[in-house]
Coordinates of C-alpha atoms in Angstrom, one line a residue:
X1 CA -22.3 -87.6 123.5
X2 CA -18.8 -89.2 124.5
X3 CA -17.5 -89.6 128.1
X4 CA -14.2 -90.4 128.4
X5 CA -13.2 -92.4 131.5
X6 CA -9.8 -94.2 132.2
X7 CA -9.8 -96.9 130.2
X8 CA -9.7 -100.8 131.2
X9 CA -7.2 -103.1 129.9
X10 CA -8.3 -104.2 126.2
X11 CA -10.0 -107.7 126.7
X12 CA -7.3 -110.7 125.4
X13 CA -8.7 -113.0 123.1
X14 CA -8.7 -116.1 125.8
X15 CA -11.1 -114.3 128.2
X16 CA -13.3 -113.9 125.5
X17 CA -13.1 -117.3 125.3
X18 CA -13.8 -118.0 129.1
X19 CA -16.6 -115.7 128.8
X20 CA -18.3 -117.3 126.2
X21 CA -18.0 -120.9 127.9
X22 CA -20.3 -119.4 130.5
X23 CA -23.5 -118.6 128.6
X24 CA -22.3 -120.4 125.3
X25 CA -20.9 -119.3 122.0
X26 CA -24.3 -118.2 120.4
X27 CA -25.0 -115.9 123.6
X28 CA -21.5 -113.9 123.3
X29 CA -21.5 -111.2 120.9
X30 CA -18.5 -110.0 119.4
X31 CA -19.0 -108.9 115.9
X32 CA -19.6 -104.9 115.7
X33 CA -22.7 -105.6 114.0
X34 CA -24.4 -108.0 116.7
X35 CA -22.8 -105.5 119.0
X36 CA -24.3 -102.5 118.0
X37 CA -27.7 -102.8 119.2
X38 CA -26.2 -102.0 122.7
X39 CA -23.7 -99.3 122.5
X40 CA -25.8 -96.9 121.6
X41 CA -29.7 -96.2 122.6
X42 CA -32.8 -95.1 121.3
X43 CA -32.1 -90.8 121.8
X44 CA -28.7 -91.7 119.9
X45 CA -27.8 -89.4 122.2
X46 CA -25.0 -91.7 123.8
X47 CA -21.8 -93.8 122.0
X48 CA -19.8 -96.2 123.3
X49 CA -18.3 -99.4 122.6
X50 CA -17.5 -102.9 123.8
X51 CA -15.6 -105.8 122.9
X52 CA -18.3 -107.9 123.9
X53 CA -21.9 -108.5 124.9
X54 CA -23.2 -111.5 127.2
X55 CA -26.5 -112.5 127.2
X56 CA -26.9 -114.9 130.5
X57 CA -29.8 -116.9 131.1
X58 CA -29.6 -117.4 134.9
X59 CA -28.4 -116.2 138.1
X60 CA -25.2 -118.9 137.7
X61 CA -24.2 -117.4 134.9
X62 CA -24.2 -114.0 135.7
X63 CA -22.5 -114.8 139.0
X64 CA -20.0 -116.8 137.1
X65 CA -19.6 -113.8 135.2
X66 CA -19.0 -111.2 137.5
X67 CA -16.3 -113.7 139.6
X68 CA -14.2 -114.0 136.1
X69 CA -14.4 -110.1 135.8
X70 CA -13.2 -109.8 139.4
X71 CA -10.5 -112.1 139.5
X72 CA -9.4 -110.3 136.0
X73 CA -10.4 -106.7 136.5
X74 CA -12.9 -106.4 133.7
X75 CA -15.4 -103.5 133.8
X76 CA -19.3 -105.0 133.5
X77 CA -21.8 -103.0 132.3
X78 CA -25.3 -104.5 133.2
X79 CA -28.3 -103.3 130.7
X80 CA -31.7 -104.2 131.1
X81 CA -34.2 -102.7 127.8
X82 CA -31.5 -100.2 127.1
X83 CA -34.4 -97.6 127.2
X84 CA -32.1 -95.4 129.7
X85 CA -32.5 -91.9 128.9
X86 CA -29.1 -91.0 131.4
X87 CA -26.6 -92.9 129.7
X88 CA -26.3 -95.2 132.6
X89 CA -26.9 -98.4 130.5
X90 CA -24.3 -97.3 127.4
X91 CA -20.0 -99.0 127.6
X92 CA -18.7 -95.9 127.0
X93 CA -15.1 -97.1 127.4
X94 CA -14.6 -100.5 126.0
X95 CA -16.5 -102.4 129.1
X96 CA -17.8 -105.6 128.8
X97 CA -22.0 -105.8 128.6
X98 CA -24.1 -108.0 130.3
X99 CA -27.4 -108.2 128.7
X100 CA -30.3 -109.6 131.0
X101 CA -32.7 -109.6 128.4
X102 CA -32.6 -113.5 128.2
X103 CA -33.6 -113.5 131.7
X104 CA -37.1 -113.2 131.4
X105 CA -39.3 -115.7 133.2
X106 CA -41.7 -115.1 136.1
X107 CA -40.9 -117.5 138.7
X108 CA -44.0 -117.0 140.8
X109 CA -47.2 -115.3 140.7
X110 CA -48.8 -115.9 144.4
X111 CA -52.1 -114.3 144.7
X112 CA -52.2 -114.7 148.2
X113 CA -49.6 -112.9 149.2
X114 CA -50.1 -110.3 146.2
X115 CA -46.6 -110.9 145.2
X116 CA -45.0 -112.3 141.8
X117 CA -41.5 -113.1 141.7
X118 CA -40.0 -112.0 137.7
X119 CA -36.3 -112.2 136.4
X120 CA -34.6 -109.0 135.6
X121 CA -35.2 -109.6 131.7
X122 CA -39.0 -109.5 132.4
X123 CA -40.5 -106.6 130.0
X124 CA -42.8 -104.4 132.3
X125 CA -45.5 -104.8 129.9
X126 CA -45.1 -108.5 130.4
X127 CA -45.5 -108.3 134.1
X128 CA -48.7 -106.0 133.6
X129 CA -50.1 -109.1 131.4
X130 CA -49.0 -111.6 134.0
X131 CA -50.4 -109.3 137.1
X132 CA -53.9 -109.3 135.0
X133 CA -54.7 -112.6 133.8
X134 CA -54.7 -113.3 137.7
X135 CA -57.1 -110.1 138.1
X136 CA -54.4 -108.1 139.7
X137 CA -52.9 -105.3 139.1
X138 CA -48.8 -104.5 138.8
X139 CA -48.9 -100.6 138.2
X140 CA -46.0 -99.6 137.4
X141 CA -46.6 -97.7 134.2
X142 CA -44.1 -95.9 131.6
X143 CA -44.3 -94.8 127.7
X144 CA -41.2 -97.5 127.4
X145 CA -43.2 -100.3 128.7
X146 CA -43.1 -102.2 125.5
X147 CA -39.3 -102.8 125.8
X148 CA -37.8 -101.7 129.1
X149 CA -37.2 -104.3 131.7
X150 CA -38.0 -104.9 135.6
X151 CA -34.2 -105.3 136.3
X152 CA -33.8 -101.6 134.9
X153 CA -36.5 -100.2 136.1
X154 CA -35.5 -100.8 139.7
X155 CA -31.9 -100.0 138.6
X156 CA -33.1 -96.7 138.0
X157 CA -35.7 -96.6 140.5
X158 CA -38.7 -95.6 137.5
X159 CA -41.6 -93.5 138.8
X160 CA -44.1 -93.2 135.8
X161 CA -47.8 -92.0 135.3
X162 CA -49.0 -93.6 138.3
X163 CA -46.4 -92.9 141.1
X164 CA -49.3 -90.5 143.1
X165 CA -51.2 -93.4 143.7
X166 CA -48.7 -96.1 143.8
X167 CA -45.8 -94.5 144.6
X168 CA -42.2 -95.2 142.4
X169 CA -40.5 -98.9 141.5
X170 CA -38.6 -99.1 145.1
X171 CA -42.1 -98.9 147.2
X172 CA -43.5 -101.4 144.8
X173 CA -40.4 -104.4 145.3
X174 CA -40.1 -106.3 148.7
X175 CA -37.3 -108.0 148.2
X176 CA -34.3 -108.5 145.1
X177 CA -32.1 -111.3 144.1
X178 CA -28.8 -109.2 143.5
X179 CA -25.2 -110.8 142.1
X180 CA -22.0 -108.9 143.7
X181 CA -19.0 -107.8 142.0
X182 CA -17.4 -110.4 143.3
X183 CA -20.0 -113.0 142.0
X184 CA -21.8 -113.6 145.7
X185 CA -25.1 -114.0 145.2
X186 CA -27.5 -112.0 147.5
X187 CA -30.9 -114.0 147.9
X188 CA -33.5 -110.9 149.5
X189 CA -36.4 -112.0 147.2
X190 CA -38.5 -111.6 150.8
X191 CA -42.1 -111.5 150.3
X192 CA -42.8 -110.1 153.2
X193 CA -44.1 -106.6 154.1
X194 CA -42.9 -106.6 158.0
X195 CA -39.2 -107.9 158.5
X196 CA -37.0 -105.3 160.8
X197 CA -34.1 -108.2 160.8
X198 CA -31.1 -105.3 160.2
X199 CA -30.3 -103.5 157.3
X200 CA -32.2 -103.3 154.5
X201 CA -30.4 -104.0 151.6
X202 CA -32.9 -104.6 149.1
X203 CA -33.1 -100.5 148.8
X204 CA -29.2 -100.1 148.3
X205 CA -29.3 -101.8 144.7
X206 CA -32.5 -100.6 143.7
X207 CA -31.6 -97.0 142.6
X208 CA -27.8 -97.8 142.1
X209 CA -28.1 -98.0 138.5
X210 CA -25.9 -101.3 138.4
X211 CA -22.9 -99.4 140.7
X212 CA -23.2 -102.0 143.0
X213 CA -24.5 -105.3 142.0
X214 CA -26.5 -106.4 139.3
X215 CA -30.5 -107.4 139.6
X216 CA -31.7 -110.9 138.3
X217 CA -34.6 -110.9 139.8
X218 CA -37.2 -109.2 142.2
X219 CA -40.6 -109.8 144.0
X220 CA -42.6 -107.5 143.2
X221 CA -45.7 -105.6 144.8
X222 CA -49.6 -106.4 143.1
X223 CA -52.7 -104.7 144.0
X224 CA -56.2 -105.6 143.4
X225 CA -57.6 -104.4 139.5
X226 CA -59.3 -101.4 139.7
X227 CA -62.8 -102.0 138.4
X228 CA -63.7 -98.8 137.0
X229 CA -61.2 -96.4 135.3
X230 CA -62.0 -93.2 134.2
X231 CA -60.1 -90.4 132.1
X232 CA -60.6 -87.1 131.2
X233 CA -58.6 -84.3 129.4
X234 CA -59.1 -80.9 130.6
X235 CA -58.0 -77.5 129.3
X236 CA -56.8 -74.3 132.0
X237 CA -55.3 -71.6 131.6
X238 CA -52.1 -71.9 134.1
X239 CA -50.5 -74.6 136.2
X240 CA -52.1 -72.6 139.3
X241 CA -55.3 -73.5 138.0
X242 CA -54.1 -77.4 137.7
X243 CA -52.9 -77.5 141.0
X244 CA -56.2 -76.2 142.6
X245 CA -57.9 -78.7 140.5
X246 CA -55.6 -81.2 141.8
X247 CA -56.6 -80.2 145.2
X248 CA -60.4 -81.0 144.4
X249 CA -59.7 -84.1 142.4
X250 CA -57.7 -85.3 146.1
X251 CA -60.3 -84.1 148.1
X252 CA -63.4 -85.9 146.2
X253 CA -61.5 -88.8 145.2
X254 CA -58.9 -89.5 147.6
X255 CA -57.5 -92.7 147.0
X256 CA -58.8 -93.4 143.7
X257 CA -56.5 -90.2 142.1
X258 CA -54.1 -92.4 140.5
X259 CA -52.5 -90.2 137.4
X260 CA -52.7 -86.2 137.3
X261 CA -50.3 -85.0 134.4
X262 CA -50.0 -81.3 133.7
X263 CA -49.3 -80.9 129.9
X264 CA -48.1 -76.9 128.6
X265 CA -49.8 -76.4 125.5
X266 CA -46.7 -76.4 123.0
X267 CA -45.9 -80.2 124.5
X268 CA -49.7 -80.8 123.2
X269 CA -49.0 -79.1 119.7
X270 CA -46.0 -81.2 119.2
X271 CA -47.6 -84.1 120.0
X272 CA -50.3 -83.7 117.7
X273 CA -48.5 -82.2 115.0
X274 CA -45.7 -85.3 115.2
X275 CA -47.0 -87.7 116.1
X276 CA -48.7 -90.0 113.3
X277 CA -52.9 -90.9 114.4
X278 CA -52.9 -87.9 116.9
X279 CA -55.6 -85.5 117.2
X280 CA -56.6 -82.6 119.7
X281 CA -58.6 -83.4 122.6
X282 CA -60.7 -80.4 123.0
X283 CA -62.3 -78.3 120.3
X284 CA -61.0 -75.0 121.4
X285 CA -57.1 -73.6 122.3
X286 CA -55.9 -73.8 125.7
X287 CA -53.0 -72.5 127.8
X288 CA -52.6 -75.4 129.6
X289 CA -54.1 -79.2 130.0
X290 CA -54.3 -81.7 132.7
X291 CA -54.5 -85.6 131.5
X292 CA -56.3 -86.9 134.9
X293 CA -57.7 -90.6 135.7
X294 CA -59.5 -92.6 138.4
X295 CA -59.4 -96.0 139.5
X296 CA -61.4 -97.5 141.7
X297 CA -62.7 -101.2 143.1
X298 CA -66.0 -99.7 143.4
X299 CA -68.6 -98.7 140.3
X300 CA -68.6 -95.0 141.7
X301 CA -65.2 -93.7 139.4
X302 CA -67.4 -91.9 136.6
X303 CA -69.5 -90.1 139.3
X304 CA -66.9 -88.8 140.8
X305 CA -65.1 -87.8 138.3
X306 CA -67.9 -85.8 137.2
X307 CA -67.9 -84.0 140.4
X308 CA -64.3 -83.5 139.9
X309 CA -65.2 -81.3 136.6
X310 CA -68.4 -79.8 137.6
X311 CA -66.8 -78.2 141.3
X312 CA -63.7 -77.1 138.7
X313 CA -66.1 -75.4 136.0
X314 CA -68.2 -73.6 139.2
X315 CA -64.5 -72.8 140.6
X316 CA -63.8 -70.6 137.1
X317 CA -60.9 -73.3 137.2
X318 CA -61.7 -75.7 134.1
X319 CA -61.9 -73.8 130.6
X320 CA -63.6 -77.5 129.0
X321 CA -62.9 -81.1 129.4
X322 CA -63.5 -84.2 127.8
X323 CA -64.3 -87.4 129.5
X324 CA -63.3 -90.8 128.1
X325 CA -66.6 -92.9 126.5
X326 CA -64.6 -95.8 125.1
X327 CA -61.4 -97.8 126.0
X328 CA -60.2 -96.3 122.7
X329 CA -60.7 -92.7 123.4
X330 CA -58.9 -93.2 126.8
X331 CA -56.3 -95.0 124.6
X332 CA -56.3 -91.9 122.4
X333 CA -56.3 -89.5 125.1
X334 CA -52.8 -91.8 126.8
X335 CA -51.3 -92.0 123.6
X336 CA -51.3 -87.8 123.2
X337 CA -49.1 -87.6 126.3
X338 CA -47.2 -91.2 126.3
X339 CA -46.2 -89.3 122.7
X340 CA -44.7 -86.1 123.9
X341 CA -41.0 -87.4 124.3
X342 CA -40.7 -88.7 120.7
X343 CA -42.8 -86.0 119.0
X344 CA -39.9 -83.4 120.2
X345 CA -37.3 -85.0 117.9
X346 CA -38.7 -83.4 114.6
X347 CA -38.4 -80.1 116.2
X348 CA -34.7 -80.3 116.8
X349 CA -32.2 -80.5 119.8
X350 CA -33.5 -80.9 123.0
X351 CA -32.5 -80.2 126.4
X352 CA -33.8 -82.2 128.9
X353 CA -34.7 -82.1 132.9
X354 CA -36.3 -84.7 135.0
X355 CA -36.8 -82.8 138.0
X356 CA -38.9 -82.6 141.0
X357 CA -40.4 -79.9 143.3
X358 CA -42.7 -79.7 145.7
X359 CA -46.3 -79.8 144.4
X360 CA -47.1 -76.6 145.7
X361 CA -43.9 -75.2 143.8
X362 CA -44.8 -76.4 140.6
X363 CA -46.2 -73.1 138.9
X364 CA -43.3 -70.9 140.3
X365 CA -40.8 -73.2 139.2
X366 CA -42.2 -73.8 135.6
X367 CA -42.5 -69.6 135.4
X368 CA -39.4 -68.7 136.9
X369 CA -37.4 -71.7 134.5
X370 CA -38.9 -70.4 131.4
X371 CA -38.3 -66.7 132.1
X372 CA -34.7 -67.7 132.7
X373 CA -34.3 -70.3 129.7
X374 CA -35.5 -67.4 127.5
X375 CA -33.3 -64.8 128.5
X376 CA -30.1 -67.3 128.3
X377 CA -31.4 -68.5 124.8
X378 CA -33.7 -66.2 123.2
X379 CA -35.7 -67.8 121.2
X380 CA -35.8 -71.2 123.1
X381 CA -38.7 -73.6 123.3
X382 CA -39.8 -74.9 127.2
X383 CA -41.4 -78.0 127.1
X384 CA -43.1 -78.6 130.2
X385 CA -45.0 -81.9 131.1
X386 CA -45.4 -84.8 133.6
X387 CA -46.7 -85.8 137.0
X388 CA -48.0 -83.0 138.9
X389 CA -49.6 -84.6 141.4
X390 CA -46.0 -85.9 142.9
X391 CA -44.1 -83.0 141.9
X392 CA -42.1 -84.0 139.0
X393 CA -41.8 -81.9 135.9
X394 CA -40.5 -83.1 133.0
X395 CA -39.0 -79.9 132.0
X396 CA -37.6 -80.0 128.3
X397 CA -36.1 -77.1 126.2
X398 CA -36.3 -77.4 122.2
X399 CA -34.1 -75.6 120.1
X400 CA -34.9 -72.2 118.9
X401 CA -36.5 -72.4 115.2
X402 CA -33.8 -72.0 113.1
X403 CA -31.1 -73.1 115.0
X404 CA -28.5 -75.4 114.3
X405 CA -28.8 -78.2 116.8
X406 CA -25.5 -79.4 117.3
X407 CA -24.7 -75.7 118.4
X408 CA -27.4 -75.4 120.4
X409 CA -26.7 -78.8 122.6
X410 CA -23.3 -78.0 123.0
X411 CA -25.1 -75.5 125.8
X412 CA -26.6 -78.3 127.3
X413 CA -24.5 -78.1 130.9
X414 CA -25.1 -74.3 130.6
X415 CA -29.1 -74.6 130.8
X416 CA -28.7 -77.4 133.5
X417 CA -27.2 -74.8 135.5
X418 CA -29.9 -72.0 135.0
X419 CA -32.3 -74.3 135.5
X420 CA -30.7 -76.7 138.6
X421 CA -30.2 -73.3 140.4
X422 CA -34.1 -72.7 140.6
X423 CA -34.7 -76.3 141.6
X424 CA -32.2 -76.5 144.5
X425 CA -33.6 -73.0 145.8
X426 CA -36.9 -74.7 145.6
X427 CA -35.8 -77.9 147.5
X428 CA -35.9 -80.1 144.8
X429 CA -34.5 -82.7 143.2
X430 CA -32.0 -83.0 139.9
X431 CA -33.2 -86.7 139.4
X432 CA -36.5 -87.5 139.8
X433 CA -36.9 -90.6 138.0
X434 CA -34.6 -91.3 135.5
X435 CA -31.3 -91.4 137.1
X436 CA -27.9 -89.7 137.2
X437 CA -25.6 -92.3 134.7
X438 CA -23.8 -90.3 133.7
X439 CA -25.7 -87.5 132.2
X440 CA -26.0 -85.7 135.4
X441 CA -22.5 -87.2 137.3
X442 CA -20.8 -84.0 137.3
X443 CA -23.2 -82.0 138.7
X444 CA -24.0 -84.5 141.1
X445 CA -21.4 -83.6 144.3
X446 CA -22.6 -79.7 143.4
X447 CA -26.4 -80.4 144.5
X448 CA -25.8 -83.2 147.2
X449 CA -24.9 -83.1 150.5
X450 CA -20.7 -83.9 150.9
X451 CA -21.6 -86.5 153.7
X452 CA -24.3 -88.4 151.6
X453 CA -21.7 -88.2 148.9
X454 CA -19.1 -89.1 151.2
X455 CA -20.9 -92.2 152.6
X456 CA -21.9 -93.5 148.9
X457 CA -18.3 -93.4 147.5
X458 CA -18.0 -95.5 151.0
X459 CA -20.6 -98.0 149.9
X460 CA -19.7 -98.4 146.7
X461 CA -16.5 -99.1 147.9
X462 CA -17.2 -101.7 150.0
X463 CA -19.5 -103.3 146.8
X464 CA -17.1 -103.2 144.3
X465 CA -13.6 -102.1 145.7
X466 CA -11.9 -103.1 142.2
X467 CA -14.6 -100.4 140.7
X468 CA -15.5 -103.3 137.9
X469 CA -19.4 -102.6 138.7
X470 CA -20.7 -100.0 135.7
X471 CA -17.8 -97.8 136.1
X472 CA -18.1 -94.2 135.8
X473 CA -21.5 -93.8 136.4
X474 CA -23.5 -92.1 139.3
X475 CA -20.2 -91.5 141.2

């Protein structure tokens, strides 16, 4: 997918070579080779291009950076894992790249305070490790956590598996460190949980998706490590079932509910047939499945849990379930739904929705959405998945067997529309974790309220009045 924007001024060879004095030959990337890697990502669903990349190693630098684009005019695109699944992270028009990966150390870990302070290049997988070997817990959990980063992450505001317990990236950083467009550096990396001194910044970048400023670093949120976790898969035959169960599973284990994802059958089959090592949960076919687990401080996770499954099988709710007996088999159990996204490839195009609802909506949206994908498509796939328990569906469409694919996502606007239509009557969201970039831009102003819209083309203003600061997307 292309999107064409007006164009900056092609980059003269002696900027290049101002760039490259900042972070150092070996760290500017100009060859379309070395460049590759980052105009393009992982869906290959977006293309762009860029004269150059820069790889910074520290705040300087990247402030030094963004006060040479200024005083020239030079679009920035900031990009974190590159794991973006909105286009937000791709140069589509010849922009310059700024690459935190290098930026990767965690300054601080400081149990005390339950805080550790990690560089925008910091792999979330990484800061899980570091949180752990100090027998914490950072929980912030997605199937990209191998290779996206913490600046991204709070760029795009992430949710993940365990949002219902821990709520998405924003609620889990106290304060950023934040370069400006004009290369001012913002120090907020406040470890505090009470400060009412004015505005609060912090929560202005994190969500921005680079629009304003770009993230070097960020203290982050850690919780004590749950002592018990428990898993179960459990087949039903709707998503009314699921949410009753959800209901129960809240009731008995309050707290300790920290991931309840509703999985449609066909996302299961895909999975399984796709996916290599994969193999079904429960001996018989079901409808529908719920991937649900507990954590808790206390030694009482599996007993409740039990409860959970025994009140749902007395309830007519729960068809069968499995619970977890090894670390492996609650690997095994994870890796069936952290494998749903990929596992769709082989089956052709895909349309895709990351949208909320309210919990209680769920089951009417995902009917009403498929009845209405169907009759625009015949044939279509829906592909509903994700985090029931705060609402948001992931709520993809594969191709119709048969079909060619480039035919069918040319519809791709057309089936946002059927299905935007029934989230906005439902109160929902377009965006529920993964951003607007530029996927979703266009609809944006059609589902948002003109005065919030109003008052963000104001901010971003004010942030980046040359409109250097990843140009072209949210706005």
């Amino acid at each position: 997918m292309n999107i064409s924007q007006p164009a900056f001024p092609p980059l003269p060879p002696d900027l290049i070579a101002q760039f490259a004095a900042i972070v150092g030959e070996r760290q500017a990337l100009t060859a379309e080779t070395d460049v590759a890697p980052y105009v393009t990502e992982e869906r290959n669903l977006f293309h762009g291009r860029s004269p150059l990349v820069l790889r910074p190693g520290s705040t300087a630098e990247v402030a030094a950076i963004c006060k040479l684009a200024s005083q020239h005019r030079i679009a920035l695109v900031p990009q974190g894992g590159n794991t973006g699944l909105v286009g937000g992270q791709t140069p589509h028009n010849g922009e310059v790249v700024v690459s935190l990966k290098r930026m990767d150390r965690i300054r601080e870990v400081d149990t005390a305070s339950n805080t550790m302070i990690a560089e925008a290049g910091v792999v979330l997988q990484v800061a899980q490790q570091k949180a752990a070997e100090v027998d914490r817990l950072f929980p912030l959990s997605l199937g990209a956590e191998g290779s996206c980063t913490i600046g991204g992450n709070l760029s795009t505001n992430a949710g993940g598996t365990a949002a219902l317990a821990y709520g998405v990236a924003r609620e889990m950083a106290l304060g950023v460190e934040v370069v400006l467009a004009d290369g001012r550096v913002l120090n907020a990396l406040s470890k505090l949980k009470k400060d009412n001194t004015g505005y609060d910044l912090r929560n202005l970048f994190i969500g921005a998706e680079g629009t304003l400023g770009i993230i070097t670093a960020a203290s982050l949120k850690l919780f004590p490590k749950p002592r018990a976790i428990e898993t179960a898969f459990v087949g039903l035959k709707s998503p009314e079932d699921a949410l009753k169960l959800l209901a129960i599973a809240q009731r008995e284990a309050a707290g300790s509910l920290t991931s309840f994802e509703l999985i449609a059958a066909i996302a299961l089959d895909f999975s399984i047939r796709n996916a290599a090592g994969n193999r079904a949960p429960l001996s018989g076919a079901h409808p529908w499945f719920v991937l649900m687990e507990l954590s808790s401080s206390r030694d009482d996770a599996r007993a409740t849990l039990e409860t959970i499954l025994e009140q749902g099988l007395e309830d007519g709710i729960v068809d069968d379930a499995a619970m977890a007996d090894s670390l492996a088999q609650r690997m095994a159990f994870w890796k069936l739904r952290e494998d749903i996204s990929a596992a769709q490839k082989p089956e052709g195009g895909s349309i895709k929705h990351d949208i909320s609802v309210p919990v209680a909506a769920v089951p009417a949206f995902i009917a009403e959405a498929n009845a209405a994908v169907v009759k625009l498509m015949p044939g279509a796939r829906p592909v509903p998945f994700g985090h029931l328990g705060d609402g948001n569906i992931h709520y993809n469409v594969s191709q119709p067997i048969g079909a060619e694919t480039a035919d069918y996502l040319a519809r791709w606007h057309e089936v946002n529309a059927v299905v935007f239509e029934i989230v906005l009557r439902m109160g929902g969201s377009i965006s529920a974790e993964h951003g607007i970039g530029v996927l979703k831009r266009d609809e944006l102003p059609d589902v948002k309220d003109p005065t919030a819209i109003a008052l963000m083309r104001a901010i971003k203003a004010q942030f980046d009045p040359l409109g250097i600061m990843n140009p072209g997307k949210v706005l």
